[in-house]
Structures are given as C-alpha cells and as structure tokens.
Tab-separated table of C-alpha atoms in Angstrom:
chain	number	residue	atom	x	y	z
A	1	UNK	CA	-32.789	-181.685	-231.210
A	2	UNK	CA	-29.813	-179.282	-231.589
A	3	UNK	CA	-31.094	-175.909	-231.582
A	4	UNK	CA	-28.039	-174.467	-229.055
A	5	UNK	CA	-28.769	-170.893	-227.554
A	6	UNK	CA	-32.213	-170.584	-228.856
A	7	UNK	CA	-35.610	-169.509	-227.146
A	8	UNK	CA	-37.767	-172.847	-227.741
A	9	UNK	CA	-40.554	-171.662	-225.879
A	10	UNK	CA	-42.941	-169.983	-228.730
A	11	UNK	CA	-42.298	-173.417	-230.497
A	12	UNK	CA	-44.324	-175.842	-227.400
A	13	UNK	CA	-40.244	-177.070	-226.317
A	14	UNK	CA	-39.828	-174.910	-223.423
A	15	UNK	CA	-42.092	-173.001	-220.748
A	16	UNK	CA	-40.885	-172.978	-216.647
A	17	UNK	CA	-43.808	-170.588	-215.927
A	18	UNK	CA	-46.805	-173.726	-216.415
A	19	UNK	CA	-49.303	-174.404	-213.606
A	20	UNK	CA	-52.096	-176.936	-213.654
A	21	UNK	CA	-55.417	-175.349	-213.501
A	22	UNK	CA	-58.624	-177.179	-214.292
A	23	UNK	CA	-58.129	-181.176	-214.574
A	24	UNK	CA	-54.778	-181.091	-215.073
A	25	UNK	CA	-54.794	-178.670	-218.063
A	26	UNK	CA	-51.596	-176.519	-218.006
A	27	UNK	CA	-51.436	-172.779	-218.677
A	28	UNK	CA	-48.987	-169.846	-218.378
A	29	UNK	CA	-48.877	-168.650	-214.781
A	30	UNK	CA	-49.460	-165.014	-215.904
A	31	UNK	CA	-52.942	-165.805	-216.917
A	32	UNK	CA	-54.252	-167.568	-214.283
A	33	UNK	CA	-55.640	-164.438	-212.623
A	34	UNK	CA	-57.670	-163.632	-215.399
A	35	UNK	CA	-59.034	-166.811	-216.431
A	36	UNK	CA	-60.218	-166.979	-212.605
A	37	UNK	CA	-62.441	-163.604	-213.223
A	38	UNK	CA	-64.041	-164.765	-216.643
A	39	UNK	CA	-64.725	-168.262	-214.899
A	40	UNK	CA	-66.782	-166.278	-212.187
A	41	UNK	CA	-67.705	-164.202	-214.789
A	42	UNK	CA	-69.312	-167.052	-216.650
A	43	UNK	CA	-70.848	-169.304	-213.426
A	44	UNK	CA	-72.629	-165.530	-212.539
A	45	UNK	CA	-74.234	-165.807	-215.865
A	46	UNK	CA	-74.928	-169.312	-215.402
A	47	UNK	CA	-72.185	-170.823	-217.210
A	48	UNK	CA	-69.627	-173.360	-216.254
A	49	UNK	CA	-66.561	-172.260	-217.926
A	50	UNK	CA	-65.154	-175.889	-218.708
A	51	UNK	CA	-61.330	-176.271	-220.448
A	52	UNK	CA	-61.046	-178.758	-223.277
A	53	UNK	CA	-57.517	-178.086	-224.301
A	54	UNK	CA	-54.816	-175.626	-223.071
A	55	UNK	CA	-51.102	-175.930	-222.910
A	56	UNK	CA	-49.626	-178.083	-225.772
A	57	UNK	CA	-46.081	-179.167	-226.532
A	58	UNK	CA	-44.618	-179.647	-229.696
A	59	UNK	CA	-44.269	-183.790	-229.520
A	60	UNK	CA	-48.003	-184.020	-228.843
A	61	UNK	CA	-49.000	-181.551	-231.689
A	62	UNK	CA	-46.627	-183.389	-233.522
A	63	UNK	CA	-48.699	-186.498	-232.721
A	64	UNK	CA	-51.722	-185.099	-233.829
A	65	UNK	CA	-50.391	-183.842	-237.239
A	66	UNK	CA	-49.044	-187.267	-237.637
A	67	UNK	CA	-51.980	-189.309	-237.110
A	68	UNK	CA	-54.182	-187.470	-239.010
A	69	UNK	CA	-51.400	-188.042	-242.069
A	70	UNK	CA	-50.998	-191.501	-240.867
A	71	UNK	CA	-55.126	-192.030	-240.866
A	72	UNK	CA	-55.528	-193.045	-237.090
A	73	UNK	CA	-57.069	-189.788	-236.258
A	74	UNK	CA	-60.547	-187.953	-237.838
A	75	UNK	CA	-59.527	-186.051	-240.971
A	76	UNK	CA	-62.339	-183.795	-241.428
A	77	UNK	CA	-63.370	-181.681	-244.337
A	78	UNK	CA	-63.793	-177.717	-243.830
A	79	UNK	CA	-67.795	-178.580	-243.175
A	80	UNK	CA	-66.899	-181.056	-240.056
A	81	UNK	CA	-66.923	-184.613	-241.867
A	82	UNK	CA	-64.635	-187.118	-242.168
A	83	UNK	CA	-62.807	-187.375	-245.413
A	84	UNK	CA	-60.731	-189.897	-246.583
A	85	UNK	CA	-56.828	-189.142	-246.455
A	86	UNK	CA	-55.079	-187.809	-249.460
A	87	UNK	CA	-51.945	-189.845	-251.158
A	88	UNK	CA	-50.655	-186.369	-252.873
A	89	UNK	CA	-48.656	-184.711	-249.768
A	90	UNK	CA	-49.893	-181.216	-250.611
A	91	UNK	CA	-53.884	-181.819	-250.681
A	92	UNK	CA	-53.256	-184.060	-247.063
A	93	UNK	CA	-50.820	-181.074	-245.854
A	94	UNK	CA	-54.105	-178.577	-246.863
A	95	UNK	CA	-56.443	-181.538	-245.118
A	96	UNK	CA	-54.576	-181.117	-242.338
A	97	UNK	CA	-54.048	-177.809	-241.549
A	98	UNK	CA	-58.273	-177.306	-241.579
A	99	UNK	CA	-58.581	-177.617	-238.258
A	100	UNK	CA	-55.024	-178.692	-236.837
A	101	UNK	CA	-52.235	-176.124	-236.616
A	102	UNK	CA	-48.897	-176.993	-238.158
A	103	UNK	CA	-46.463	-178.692	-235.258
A	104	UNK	CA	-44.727	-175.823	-233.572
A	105	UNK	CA	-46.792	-173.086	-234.771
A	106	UNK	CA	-49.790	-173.872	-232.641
A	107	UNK	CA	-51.231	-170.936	-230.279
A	108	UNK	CA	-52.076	-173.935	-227.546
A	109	UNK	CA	-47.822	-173.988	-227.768
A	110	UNK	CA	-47.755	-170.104	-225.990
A	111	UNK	CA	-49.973	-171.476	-222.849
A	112	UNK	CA	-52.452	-168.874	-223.465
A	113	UNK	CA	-54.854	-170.250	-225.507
A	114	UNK	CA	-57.269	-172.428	-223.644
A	115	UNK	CA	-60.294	-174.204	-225.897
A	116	UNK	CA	-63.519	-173.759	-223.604
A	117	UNK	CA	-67.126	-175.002	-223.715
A	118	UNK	CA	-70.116	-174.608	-220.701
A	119	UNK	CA	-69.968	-178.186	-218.238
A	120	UNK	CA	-73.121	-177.010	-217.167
A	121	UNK	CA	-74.479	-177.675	-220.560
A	122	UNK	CA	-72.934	-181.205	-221.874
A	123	UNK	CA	-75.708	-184.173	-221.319
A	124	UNK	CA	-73.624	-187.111	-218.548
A	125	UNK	CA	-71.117	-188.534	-220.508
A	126	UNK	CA	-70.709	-186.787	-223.690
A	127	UNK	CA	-67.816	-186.394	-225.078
A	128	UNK	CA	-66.543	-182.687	-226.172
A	129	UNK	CA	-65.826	-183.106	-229.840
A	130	UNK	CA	-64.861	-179.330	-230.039
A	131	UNK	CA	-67.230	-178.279	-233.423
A	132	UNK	CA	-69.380	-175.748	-235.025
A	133	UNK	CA	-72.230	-177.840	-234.456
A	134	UNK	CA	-71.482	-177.462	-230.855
A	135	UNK	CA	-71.143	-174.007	-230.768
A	136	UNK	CA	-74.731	-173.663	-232.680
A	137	UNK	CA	-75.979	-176.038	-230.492
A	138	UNK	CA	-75.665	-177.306	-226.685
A	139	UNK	CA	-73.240	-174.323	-226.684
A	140	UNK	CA	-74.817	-171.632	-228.186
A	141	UNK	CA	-75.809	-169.346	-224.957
A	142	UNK	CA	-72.494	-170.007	-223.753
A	143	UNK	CA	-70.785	-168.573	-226.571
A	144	UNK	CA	-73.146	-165.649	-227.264
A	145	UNK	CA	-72.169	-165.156	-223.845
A	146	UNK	CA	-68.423	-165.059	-224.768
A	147	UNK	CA	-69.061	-162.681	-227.582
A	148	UNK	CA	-71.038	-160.259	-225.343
A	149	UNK	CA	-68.515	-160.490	-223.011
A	150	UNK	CA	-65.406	-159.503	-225.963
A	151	UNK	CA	-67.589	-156.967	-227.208
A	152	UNK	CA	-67.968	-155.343	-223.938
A	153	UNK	CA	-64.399	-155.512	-223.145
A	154	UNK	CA	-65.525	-157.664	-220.120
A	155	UNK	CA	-63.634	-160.448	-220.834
A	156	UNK	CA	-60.273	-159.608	-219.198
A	157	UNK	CA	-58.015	-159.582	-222.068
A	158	UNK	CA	-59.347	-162.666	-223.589
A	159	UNK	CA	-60.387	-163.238	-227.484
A	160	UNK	CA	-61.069	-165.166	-230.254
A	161	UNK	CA	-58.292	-165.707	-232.354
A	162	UNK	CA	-59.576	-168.391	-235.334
A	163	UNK	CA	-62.341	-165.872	-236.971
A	164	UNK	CA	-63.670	-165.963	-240.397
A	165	UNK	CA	-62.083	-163.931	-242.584
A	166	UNK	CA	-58.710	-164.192	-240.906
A	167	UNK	CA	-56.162	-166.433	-242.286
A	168	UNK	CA	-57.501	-169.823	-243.961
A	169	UNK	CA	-58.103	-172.212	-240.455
A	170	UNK	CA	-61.470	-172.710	-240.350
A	171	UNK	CA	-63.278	-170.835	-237.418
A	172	UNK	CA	-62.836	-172.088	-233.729
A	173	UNK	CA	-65.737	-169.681	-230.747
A	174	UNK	CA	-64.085	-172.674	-228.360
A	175	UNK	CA	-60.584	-171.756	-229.072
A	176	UNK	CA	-59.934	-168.170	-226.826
A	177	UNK	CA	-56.551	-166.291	-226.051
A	178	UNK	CA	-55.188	-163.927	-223.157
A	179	UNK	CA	-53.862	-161.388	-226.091
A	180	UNK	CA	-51.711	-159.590	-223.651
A	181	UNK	CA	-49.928	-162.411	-222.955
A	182	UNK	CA	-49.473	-164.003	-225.746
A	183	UNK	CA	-48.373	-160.744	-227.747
A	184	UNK	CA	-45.366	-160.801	-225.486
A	185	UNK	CA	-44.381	-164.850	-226.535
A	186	UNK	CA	-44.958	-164.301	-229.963
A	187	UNK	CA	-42.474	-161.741	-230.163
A	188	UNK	CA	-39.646	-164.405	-230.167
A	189	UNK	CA	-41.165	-166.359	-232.847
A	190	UNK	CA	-39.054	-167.234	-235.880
A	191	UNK	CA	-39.960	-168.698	-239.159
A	192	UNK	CA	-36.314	-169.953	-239.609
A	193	UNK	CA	-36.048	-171.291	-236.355
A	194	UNK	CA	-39.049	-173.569	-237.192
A	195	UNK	CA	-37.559	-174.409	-240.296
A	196	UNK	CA	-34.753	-175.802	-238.248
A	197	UNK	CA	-37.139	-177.887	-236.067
A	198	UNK	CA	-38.695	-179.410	-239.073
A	199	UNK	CA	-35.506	-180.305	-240.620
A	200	UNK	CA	-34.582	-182.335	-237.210
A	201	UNK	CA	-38.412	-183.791	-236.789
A	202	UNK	CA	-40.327	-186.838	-238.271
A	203	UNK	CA	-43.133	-184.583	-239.270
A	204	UNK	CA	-45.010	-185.874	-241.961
A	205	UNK	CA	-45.424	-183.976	-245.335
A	206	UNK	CA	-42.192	-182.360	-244.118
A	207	UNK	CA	-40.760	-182.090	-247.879
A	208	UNK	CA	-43.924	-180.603	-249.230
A	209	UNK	CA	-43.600	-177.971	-245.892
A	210	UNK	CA	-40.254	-176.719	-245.787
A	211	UNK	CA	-40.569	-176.272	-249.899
A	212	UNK	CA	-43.772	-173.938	-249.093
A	213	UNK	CA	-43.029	-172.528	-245.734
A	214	UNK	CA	-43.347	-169.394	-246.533
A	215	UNK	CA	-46.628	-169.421	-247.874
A	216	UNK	CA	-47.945	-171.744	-245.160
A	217	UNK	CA	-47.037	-169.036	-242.830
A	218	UNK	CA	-48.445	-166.394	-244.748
A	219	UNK	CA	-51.909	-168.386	-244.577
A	220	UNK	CA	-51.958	-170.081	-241.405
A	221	UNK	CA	-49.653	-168.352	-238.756
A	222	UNK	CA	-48.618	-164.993	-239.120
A	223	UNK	CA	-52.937	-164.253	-239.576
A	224	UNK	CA	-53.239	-165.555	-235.899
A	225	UNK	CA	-50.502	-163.555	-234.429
A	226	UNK	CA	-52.634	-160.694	-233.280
C-alpha cells in the first residue's frame, strides 16, 4: 500500500509500542499499568477481569468486514440474530457496520480498547460470544461492577465507548477504552487518509463506502472519538 510519509498507526498498519498481555492479546504499552490496577480492582471484588479482544490490525478487521459481506461469518441483526446477507451493497454495508466497525476505523486499531468479560463467571468450555445477552446474563455483576467502577472514577481512565444514544453501533458494556490514551492516537486520524486506504484495499462494498464516506463517519466514527 503506498501511503509514503504518513502516520498509519490510528488506521491498525503501524504501532512499535505493542506488548502481549493476557493470552497473547496485544495492547499499547502505555496502558498496561492501568489495566493491571482495574484487573486487581476487579479479582478484589470477585471478578476475573478476562480479555476477549484487544489490539487489532487493519488486514484482520478487514477479514472480518469481508466475511460477514462474503457470508462465512454471523451477520446479525441490531437484536443479536442472524440475518441473511443483503445483495443491495448499501443495506449489507448498514448490516455490517451493526456490530463490526468499518476496516481502519476500528477503536481495537488504537491498542486501547480491550473487549472484557468475568473468567470467573463463564461455565468450562463456553465460548465468549461477546452479546447483550451476556452482559444481562452470566455477566451481569461483572458489568454493574464496571459501571460502579466509571461512575466512581475508580476505573483508572477506562470507559465505555459504544453507548446508546451515541452514534448508530449498537451498544457494546464488553467493549472498554483507556480515554487518555487513546485521545492522544486519535488526534492523527484522517478521513482522507482512509479514503486512500480504501481506494488501495479489497474491501467489500468499497464503491457504496467511498461514495458515502462522509456520512459513514458522521454516524459511526467521529461519535466514538471521545
């Protein structure tokens, strides 16, 4: 990709500062201090503060995006079920971009977003599916933990980032941020410069994307940059 001279690291292409925490997961160095104190934090309320997802690059959100167009991943509708994929390339880019950031605009690109869920709580051999069921369910002390925590400013700079009423992704309690941090990262983000990596990708629905950029961004990433 020929993007000479420019800071690729807001867009998952470049980050020297990764370190592998839990299970191989990769975050930002920076944050690594904090997510130690709300870990003990969370195992001295009982919890077992258990990452799902952190660091992500662009190729493997690109994957993602593409599979779900392609049908070999879940597409699921804004209530959690799977839905058949669209032919029309604007209702599968809005299918999409439910629960699945657009490729290069994902907060799991910065390194400071880490999705999270209580170990101590999952039955042997269940498989984290990362929904609202979850979060009402098996996980619902944990994140009413999590909340008490924000509220209390006791959580060491970390927050929720996918809320209702903010932006049009549908809500995430797994997904939380080191704000600090990511401020900072987020700072270098262009729109243009993503327009750029699109142009050069394989991304599907990229025709239907680059014609409503704008408007994506207005609805799905600039909400989230807080």
């Amino acid at each position: 990709m020929m993007l000479d001279g420019v800071d690729l690291s807001p867009y998952g292409m470049q980050n020297e500062n990764l370190v592998e925490v839990q299970n191989g997961y990769l975050v930002d160095s920076s944050i690594v201090p904090f997510l130690n104190k709300l870990t003990e934090s969370a195992k001295n309320s009982g919890f077992e503060l258990r990452i799902e997802s952190a660091y992500r690059p662009f190729e493997k959100q690109l994957s993602i995006w593409n599979r779900k167009a392609r049908g070999e991943l879940p597409l699921l509708s804004a209530t959690g079920e799977p839905m058949e994929v669209p032919k029309d390339e604007k209702e599968l880019t809005y299918a999409i971009l439910t629960w699945s950031a657009l490729p290069g605009a994902s907060r799991h690109h910065l390194g400071t977003d880490i999705d999270v869920v209580d170990g101590a709580s999952c039955p042997e051999g269940y498989e984290v599916e990362l929904t609202p069921a979850e979060c009402s369910g098996m996980f619902a002390k944990f994140h009413q933990f999590l909340s008490n925590a924000i509220e209390k400013d006791e959580s060491f700079g970390f927050n929720r980032v996918f809320v209702s009423g903010r932006g049009k992704i549908r809500p995430e309690q797994w997904h939380i941020a080191h704000l600090p941090t990511s401020r900072k990262k987020l700072e270098k983000f262009s729109l243009d410069v993503l327009r750029r990596i699109y142009e050069q990708s394989d991304m599907a629905c990229k025709k239907f994307v680059l014609a409503n950029l704008e408007k994506l961004a207005e609805d799905y990433i600039y909400p989230y940059f807080v």
